Short mmCIF file of N, CA and C in Angstrom, two decimals:
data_model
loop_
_atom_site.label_atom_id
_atom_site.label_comp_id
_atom_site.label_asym_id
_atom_site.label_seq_id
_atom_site.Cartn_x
_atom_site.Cartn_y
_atom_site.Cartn_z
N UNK A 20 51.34 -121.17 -80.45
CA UNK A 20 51.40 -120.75 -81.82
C UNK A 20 51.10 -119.26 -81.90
N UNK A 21 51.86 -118.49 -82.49
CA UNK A 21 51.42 -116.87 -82.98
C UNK A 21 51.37 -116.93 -84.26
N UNK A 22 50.26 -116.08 -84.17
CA UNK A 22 49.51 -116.10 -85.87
C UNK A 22 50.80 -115.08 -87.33
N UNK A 23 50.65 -114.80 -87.64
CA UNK A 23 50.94 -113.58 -88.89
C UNK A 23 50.63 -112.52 -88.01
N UNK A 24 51.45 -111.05 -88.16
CA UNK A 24 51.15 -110.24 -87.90
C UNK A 24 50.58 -109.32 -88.58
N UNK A 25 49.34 -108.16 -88.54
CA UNK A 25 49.32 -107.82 -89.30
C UNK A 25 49.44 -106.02 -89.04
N UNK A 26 49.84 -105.36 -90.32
CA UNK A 26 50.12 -103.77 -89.69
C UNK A 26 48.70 -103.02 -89.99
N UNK A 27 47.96 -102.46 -88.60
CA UNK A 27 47.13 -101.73 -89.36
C UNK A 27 46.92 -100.18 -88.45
N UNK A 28 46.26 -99.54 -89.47
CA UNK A 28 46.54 -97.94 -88.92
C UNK A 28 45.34 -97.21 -88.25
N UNK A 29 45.05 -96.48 -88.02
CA UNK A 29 44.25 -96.14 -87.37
C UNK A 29 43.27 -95.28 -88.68
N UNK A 30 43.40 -95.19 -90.13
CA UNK A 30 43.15 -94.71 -91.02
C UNK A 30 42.35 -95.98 -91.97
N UNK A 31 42.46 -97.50 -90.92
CA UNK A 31 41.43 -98.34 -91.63
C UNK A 31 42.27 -99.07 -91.98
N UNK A 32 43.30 -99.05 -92.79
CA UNK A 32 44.11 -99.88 -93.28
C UNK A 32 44.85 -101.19 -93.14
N UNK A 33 44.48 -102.33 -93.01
CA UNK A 33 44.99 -103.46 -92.38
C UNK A 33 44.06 -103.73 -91.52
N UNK A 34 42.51 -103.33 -90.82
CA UNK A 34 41.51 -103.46 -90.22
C UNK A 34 40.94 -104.61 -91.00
N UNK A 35 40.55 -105.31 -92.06
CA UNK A 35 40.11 -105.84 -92.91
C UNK A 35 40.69 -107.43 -92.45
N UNK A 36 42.36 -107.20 -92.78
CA UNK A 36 43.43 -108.34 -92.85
C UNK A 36 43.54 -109.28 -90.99
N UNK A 37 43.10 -107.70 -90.62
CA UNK A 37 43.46 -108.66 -88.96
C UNK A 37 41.71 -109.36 -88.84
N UNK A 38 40.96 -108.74 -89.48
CA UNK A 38 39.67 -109.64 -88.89
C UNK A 38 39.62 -111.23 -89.77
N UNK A 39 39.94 -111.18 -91.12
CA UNK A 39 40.09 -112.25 -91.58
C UNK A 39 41.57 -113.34 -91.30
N UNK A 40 42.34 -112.41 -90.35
CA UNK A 40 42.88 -113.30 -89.45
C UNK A 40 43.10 -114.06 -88.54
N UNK A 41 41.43 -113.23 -87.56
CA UNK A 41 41.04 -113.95 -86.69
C UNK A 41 40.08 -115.28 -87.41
N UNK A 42 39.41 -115.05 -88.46
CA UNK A 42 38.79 -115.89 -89.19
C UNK A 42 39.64 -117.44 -89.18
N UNK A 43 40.78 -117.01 -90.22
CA UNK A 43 41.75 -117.86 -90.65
C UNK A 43 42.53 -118.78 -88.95
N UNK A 44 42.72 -117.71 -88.02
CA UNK A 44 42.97 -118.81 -86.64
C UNK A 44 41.64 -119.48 -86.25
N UNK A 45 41.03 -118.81 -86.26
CA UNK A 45 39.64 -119.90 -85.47
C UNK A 45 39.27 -121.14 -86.46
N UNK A 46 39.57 -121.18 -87.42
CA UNK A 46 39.47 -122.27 -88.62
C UNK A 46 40.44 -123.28 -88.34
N UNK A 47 41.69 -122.43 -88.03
CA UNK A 47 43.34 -123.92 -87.91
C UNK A 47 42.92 -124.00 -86.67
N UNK A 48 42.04 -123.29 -85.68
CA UNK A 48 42.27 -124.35 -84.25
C UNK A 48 41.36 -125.07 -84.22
N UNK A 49 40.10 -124.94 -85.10
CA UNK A 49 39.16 -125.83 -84.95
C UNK A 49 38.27 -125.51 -84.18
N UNK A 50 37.90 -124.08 -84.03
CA UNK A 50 36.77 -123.52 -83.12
C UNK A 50 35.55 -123.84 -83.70
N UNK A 51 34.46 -124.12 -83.37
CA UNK A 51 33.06 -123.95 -83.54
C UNK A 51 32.52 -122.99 -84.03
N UNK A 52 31.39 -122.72 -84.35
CA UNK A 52 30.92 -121.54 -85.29
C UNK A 52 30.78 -120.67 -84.24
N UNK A 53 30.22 -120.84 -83.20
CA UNK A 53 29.74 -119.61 -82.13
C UNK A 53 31.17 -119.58 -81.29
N UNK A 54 31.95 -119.84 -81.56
CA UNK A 54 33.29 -119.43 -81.04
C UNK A 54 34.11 -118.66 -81.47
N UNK A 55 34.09 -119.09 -83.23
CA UNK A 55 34.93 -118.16 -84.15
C UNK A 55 34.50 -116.72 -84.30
N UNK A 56 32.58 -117.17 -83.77
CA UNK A 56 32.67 -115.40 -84.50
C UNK A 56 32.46 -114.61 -83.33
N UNK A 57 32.59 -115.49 -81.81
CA UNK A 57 33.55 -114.35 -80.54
C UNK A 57 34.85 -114.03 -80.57
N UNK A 58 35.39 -115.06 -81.62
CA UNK A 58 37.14 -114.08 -81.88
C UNK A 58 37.05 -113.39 -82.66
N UNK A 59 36.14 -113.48 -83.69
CA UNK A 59 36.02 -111.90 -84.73
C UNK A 59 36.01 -110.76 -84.19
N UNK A 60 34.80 -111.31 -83.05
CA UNK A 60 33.75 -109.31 -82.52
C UNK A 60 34.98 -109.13 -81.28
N UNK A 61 35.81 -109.84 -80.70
CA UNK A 61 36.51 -109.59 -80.09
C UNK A 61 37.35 -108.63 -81.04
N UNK A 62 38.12 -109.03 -81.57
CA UNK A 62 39.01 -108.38 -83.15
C UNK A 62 38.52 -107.12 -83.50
N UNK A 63 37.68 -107.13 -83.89
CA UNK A 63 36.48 -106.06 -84.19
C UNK A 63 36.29 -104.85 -83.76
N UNK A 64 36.05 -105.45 -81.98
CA UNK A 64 36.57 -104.91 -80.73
C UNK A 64 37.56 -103.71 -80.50
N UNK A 65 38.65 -104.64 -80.82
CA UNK A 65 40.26 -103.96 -80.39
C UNK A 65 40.63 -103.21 -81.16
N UNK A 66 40.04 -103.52 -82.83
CA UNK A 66 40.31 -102.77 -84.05
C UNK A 66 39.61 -101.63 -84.04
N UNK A 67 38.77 -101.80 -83.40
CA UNK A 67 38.19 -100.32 -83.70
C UNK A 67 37.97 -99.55 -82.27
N UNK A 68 38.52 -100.14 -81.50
CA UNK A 68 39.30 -98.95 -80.33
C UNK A 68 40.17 -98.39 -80.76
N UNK A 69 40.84 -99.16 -81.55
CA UNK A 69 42.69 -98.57 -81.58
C UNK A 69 42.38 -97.42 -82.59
N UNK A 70 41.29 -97.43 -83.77
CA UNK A 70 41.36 -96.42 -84.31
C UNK A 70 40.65 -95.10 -84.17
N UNK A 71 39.42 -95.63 -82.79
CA UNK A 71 38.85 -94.12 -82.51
C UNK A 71 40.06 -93.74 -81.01
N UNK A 72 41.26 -94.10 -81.31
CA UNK A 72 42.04 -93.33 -79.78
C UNK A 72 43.08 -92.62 -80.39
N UNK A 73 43.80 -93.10 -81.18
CA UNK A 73 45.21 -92.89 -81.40
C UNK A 73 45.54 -91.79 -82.55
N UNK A 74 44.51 -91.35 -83.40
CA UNK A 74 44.65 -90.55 -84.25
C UNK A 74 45.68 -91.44 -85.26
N UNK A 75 46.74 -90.75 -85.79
CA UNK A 75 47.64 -90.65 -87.05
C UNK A 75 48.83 -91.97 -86.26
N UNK A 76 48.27 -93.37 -86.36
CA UNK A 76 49.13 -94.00 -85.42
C UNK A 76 49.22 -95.61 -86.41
N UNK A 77 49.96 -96.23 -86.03
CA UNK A 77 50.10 -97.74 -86.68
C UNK A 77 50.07 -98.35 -85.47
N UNK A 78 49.48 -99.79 -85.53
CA UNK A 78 49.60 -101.12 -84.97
C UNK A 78 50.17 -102.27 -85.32
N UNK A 79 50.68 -102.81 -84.66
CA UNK A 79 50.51 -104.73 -85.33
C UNK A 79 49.44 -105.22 -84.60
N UNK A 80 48.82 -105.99 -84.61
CA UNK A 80 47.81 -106.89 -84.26
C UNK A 80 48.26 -108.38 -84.91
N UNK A 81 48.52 -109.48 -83.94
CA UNK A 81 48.32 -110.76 -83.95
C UNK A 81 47.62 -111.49 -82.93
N UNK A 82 47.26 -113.11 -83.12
CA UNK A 82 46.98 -113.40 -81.84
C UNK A 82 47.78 -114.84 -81.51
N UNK A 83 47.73 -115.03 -80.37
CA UNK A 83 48.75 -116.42 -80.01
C UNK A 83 47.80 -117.10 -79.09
N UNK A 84 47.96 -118.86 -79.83
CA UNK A 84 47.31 -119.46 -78.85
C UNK A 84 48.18 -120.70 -78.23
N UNK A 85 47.19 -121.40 -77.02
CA UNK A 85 48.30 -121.82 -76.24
C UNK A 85 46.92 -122.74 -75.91
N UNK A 86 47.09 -124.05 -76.77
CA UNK A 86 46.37 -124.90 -76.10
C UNK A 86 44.56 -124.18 -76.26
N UNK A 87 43.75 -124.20 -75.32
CA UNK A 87 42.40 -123.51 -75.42
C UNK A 87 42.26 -122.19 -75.69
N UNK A 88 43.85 -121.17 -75.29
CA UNK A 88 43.90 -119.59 -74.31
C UNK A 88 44.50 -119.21 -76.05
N UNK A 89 43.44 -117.86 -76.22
CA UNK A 89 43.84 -117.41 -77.03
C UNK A 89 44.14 -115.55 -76.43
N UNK A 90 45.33 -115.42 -77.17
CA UNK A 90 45.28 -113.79 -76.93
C UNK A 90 45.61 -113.05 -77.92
N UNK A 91 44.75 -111.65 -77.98
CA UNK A 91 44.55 -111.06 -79.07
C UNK A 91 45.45 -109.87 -79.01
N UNK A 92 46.14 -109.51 -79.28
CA UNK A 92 47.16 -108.59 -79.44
C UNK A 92 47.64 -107.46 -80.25
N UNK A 93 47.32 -105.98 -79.92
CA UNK A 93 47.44 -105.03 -80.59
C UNK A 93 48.48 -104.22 -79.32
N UNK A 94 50.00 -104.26 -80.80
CA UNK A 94 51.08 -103.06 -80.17
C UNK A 94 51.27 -102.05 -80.45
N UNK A 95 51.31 -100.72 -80.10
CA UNK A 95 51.80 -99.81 -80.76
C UNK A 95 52.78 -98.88 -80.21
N UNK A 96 54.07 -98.32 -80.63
CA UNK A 96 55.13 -97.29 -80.00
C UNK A 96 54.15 -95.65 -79.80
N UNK A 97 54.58 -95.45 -79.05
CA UNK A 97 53.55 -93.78 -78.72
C UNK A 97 54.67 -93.10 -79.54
N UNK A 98 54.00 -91.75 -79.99
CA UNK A 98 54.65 -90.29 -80.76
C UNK A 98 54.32 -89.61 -80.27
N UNK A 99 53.12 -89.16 -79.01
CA UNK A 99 53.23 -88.02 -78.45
C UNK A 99 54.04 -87.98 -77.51
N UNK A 100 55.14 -86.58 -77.29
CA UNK A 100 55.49 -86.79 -75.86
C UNK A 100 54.87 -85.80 -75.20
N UNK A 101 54.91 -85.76 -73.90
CA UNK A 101 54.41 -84.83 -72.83
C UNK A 101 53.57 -83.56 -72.53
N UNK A 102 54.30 -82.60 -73.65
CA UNK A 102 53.86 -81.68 -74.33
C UNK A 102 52.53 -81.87 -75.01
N UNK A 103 52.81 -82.13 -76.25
CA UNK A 103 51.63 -82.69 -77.36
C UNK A 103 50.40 -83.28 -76.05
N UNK A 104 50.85 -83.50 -75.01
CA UNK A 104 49.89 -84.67 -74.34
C UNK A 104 48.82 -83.72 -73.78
N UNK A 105 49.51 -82.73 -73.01
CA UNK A 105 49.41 -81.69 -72.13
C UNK A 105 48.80 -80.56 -73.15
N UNK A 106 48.61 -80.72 -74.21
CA UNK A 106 48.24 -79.22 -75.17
C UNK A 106 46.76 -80.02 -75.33
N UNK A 107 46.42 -81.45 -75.80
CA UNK A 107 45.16 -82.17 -76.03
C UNK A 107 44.89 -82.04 -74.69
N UNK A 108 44.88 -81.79 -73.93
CA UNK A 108 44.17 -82.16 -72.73
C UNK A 108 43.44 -80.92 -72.52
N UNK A 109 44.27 -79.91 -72.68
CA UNK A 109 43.87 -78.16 -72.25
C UNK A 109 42.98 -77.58 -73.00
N UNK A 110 43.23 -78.34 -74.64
CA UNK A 110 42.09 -78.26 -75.74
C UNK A 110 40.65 -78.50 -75.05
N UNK A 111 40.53 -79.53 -73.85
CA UNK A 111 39.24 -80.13 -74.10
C UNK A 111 38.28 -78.82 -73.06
N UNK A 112 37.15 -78.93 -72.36
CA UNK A 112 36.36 -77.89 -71.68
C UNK A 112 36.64 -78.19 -70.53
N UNK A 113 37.10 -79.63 -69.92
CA UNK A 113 37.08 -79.78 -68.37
C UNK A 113 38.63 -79.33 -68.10
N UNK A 114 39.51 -79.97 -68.69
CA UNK A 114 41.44 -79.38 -68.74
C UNK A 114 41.75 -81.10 -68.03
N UNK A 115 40.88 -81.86 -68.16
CA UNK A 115 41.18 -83.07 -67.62
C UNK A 115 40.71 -84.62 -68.38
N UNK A 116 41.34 -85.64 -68.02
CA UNK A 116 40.99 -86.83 -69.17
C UNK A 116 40.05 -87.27 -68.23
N UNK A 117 38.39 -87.46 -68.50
CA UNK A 117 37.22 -87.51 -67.98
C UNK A 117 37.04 -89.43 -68.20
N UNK A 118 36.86 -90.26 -67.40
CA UNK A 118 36.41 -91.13 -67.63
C UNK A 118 35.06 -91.45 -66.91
N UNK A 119 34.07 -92.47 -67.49
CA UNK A 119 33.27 -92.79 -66.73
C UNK A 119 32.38 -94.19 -67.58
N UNK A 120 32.12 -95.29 -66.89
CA UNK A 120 32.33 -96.57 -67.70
C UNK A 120 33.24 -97.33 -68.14
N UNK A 121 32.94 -98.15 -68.30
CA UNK A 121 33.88 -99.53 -68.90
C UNK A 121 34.55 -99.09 -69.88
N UNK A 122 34.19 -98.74 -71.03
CA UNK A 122 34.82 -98.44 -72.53
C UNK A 122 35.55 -96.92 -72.13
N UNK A 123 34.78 -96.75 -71.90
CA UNK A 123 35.40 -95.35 -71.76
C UNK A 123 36.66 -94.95 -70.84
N UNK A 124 36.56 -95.66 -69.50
CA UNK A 124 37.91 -96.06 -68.79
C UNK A 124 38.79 -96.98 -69.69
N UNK A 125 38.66 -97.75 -70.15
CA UNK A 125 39.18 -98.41 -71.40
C UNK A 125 40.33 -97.37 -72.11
N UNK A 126 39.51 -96.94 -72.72
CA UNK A 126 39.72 -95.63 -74.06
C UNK A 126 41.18 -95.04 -73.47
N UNK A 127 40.45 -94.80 -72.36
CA UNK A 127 41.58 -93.42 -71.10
C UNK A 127 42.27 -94.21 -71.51
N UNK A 128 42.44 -95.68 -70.62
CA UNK A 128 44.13 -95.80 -69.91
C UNK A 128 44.78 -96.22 -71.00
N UNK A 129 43.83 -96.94 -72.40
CA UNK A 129 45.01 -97.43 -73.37
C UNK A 129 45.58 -95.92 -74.13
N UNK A 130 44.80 -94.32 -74.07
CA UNK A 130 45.46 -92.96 -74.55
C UNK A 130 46.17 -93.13 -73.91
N UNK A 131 45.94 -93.07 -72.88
CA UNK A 131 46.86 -92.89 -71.59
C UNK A 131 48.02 -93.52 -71.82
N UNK A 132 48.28 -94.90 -71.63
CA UNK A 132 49.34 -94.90 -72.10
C UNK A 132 50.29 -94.58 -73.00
N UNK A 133 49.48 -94.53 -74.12
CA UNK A 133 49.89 -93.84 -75.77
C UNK A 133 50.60 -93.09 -75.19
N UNK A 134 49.68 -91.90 -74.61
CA UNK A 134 50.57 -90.71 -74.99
C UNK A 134 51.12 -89.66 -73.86
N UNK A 135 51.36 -90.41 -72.79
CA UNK A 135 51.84 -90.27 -71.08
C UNK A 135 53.47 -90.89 -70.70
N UNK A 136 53.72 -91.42 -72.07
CA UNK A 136 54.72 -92.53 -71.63
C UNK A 136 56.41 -91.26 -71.02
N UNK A 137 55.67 -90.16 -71.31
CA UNK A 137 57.09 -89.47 -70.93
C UNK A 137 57.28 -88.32 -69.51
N UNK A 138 55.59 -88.54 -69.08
CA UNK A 138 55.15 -87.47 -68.14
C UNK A 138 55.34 -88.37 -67.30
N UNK A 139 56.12 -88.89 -66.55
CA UNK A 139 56.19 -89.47 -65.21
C UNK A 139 55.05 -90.60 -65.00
N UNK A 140 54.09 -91.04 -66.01
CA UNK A 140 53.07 -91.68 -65.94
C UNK A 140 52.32 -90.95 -64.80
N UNK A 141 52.00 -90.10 -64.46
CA UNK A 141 51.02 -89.51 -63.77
C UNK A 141 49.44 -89.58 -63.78
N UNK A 142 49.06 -89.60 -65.32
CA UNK A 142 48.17 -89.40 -65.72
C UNK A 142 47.29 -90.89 -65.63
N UNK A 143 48.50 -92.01 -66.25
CA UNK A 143 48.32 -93.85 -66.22
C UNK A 143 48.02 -93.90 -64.94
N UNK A 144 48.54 -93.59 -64.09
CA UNK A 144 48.34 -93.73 -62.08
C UNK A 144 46.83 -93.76 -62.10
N UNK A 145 46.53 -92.59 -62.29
CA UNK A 145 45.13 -91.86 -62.08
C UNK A 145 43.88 -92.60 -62.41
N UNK A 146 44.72 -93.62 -63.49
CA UNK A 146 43.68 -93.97 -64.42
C UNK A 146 43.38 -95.59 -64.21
N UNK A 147 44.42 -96.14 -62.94
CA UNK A 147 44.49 -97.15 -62.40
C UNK A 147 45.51 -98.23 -62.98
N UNK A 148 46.54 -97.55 -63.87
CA UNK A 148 47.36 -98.55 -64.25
C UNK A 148 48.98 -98.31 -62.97
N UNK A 149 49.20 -99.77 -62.90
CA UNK A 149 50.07 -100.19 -61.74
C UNK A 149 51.36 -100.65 -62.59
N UNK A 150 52.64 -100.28 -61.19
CA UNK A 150 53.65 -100.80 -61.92
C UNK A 150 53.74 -102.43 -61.55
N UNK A 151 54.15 -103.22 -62.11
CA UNK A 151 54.33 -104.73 -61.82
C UNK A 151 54.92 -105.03 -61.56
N UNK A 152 55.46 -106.45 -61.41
CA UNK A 152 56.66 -106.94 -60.58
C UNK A 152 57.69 -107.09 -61.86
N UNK A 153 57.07 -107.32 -62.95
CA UNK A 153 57.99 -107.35 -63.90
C UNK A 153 58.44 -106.66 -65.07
N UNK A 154 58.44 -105.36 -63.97
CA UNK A 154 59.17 -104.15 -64.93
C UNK A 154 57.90 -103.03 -65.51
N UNK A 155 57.01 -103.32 -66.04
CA UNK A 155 55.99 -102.81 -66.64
C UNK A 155 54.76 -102.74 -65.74
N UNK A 156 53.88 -101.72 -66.76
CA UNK A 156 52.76 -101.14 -66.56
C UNK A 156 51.89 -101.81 -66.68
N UNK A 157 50.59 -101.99 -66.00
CA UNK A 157 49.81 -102.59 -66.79
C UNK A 157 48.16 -102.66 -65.87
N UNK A 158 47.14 -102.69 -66.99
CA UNK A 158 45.69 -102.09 -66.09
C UNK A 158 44.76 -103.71 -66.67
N UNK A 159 44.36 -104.12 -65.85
CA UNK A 159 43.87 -105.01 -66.02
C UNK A 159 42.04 -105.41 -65.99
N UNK A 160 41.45 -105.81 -66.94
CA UNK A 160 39.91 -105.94 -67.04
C UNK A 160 39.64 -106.51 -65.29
N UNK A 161 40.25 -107.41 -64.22
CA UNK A 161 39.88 -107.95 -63.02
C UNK A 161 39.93 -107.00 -62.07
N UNK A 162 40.99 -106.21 -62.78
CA UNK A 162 41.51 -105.15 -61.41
C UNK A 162 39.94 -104.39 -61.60
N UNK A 163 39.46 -103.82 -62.85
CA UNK A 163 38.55 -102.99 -62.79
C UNK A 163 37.21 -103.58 -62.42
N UNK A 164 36.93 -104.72 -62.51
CA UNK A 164 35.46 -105.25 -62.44
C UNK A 164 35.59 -105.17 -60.34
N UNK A 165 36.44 -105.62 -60.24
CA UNK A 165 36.69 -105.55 -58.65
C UNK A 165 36.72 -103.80 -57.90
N UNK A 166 36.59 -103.07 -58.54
CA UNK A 166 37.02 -101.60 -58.13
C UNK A 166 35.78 -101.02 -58.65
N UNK A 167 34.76 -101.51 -59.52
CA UNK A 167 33.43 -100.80 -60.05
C UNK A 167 32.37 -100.44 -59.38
N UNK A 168 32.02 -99.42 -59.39
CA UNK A 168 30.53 -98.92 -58.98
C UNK A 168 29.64 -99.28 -59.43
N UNK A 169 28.57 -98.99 -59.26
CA UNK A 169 27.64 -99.93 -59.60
C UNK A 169 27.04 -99.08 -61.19
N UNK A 170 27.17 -98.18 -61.35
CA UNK A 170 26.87 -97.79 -62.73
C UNK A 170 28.00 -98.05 -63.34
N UNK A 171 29.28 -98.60 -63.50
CA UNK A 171 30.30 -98.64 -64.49
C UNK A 171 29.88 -100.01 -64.45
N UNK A 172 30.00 -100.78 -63.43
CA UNK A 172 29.21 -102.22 -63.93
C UNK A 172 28.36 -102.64 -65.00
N UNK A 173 27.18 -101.53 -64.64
CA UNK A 173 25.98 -101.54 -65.84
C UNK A 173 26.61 -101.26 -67.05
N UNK A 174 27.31 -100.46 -67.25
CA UNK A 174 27.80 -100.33 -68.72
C UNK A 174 29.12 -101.23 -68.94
N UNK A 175 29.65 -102.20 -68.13
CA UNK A 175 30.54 -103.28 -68.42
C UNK A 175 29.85 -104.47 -68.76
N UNK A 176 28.76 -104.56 -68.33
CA UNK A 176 27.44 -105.44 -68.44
C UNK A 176 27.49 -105.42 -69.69
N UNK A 177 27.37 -104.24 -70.42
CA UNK A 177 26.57 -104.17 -71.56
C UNK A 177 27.82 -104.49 -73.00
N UNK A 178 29.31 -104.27 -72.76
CA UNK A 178 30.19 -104.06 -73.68
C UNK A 178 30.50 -105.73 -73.82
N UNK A 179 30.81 -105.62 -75.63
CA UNK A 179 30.64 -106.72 -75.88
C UNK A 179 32.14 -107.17 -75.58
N UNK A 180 33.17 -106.48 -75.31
CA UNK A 180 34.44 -107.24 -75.46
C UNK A 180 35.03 -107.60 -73.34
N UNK A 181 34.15 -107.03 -72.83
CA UNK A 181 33.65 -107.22 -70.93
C UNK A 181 33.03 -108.34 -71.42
N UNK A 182 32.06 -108.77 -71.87
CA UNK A 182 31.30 -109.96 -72.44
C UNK A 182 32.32 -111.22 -72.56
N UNK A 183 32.59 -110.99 -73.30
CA UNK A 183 33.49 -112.07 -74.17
C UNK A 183 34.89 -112.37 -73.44
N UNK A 184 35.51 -111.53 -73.26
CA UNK A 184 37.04 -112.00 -73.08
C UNK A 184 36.81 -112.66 -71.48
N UNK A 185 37.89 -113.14 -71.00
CA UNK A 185 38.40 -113.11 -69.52
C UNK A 185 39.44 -112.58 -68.95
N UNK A 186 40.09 -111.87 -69.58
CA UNK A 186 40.97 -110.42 -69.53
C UNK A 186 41.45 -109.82 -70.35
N UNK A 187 41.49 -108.40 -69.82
CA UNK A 187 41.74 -107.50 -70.92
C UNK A 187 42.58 -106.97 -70.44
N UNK A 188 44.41 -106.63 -71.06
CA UNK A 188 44.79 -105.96 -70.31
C UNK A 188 45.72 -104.90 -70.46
N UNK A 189 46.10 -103.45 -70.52
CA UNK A 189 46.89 -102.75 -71.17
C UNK A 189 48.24 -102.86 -70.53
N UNK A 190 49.16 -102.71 -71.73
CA UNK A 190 50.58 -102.63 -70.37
C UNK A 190 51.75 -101.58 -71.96
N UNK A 191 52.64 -101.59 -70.41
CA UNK A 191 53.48 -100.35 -71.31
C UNK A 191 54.69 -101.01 -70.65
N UNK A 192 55.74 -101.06 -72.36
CA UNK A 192 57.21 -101.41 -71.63
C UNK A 192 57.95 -100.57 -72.67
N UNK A 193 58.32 -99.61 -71.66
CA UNK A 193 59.34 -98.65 -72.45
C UNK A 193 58.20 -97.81 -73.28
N UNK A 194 58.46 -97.45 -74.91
CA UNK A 194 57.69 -96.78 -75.41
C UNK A 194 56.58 -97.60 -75.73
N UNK A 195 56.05 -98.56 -75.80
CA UNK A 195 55.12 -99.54 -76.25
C UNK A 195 54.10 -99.78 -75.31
N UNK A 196 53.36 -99.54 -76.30
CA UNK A 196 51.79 -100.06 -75.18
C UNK A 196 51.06 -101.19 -75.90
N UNK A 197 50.60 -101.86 -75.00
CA UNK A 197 49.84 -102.88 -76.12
C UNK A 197 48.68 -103.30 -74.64
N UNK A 198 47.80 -103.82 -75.97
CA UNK A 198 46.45 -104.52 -75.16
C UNK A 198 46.15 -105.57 -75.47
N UNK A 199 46.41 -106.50 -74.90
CA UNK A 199 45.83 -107.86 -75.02
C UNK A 199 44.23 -108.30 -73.83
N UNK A 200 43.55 -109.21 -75.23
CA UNK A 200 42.59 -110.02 -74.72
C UNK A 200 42.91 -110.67 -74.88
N UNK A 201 42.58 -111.69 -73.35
CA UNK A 201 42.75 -112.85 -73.16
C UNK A 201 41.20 -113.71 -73.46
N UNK A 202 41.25 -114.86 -73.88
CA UNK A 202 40.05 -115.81 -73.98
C UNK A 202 40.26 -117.30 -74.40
N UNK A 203 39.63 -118.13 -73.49
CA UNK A 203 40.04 -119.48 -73.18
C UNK A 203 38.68 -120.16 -73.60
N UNK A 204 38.53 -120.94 -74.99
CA UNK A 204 37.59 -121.34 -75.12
C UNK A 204 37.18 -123.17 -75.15
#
């Protein structure tokens, strides 16, 4: 089953509609109270990544479930190309996209994809996203827990959507990037 989609922007707008959407699915599947409100903060989560990364950007957000496996789903087409990408980067003090931690490697590779999709993905490489067997990009919450140091651990430890889900994963096909959590309750 896939839910309603809903459009929301990085300006707040439709942030509201997708959390009381996760509401409204955890109700028709019949989740438990301490279940529904890990698909909220999951929601919560994704909603408010998407709007401290992307600046002046739109999403859809739905989620689809399949039996126990629910996945939470935020798409969006990138508008920066290469340029624009390469001028934010030079803006910053290091001249480089700095990660360090869970969220914060997070942050990177889903910009990263945003707004790399025309630079040869150079930048996505760097940042540990792989090409797949099926055409697309894509960086995965297993790939990273398996590749962590022991201080990005500690702060994966601590994030509530490392918590909750059992994968998280960005992928890019064509201009589109999207991130899905996965969670099987």
């Amino acid at each position: 089953m896939k839910s309603d989609v809903v459009r929301i922007s990085s300006g707040g707008s439709g942030i509201e509609e997708a959390l009381e959407l996760s509401d409204r699915v955890a109700g028709f599947a019949g989740l438990d109270r301490k279940s529904a409100i890990r698909l909220r903060l999951m929601a919560e989560e994704m909603t408010g990544m998407f709007m401290a990364i992307v600046g002046e950007q739109e999403a859809d957000f739905w989620i689809e479930k399949d039996g126990e496996k629910f996945e939470l789903h935020l798409l969006t087409t990138t508008e920066l190309d290469s340029e624009q990408r390469a001028k934010l980067i030079a803006a910053s003090t290091s001249k480089r996209n700095e990660t360090t931690g869970f969220m914060s490697k997070l942050r990177s590779v889903f910009e990263a994809a945003v707004t790399s999709m025309n630079s040869g993905y150079s930048e996505a490489v760097n940042l540990g996203l792989v090409e797949s067997s099926g055409g697309f990009t894509e960086w995965t919450l297993s790939q990273y827990k398996a590749e962590a140091e022991k201080e990005q651990w500690d702060e994966l430890e601590q994030s509530v959507v490392a918590q909750l889900a059992d994968e998280i994963r960005v992928k890019i096909v064509g201009l589109n990037v999207e991130m899905i959590i996965d969670k099987t309750f």
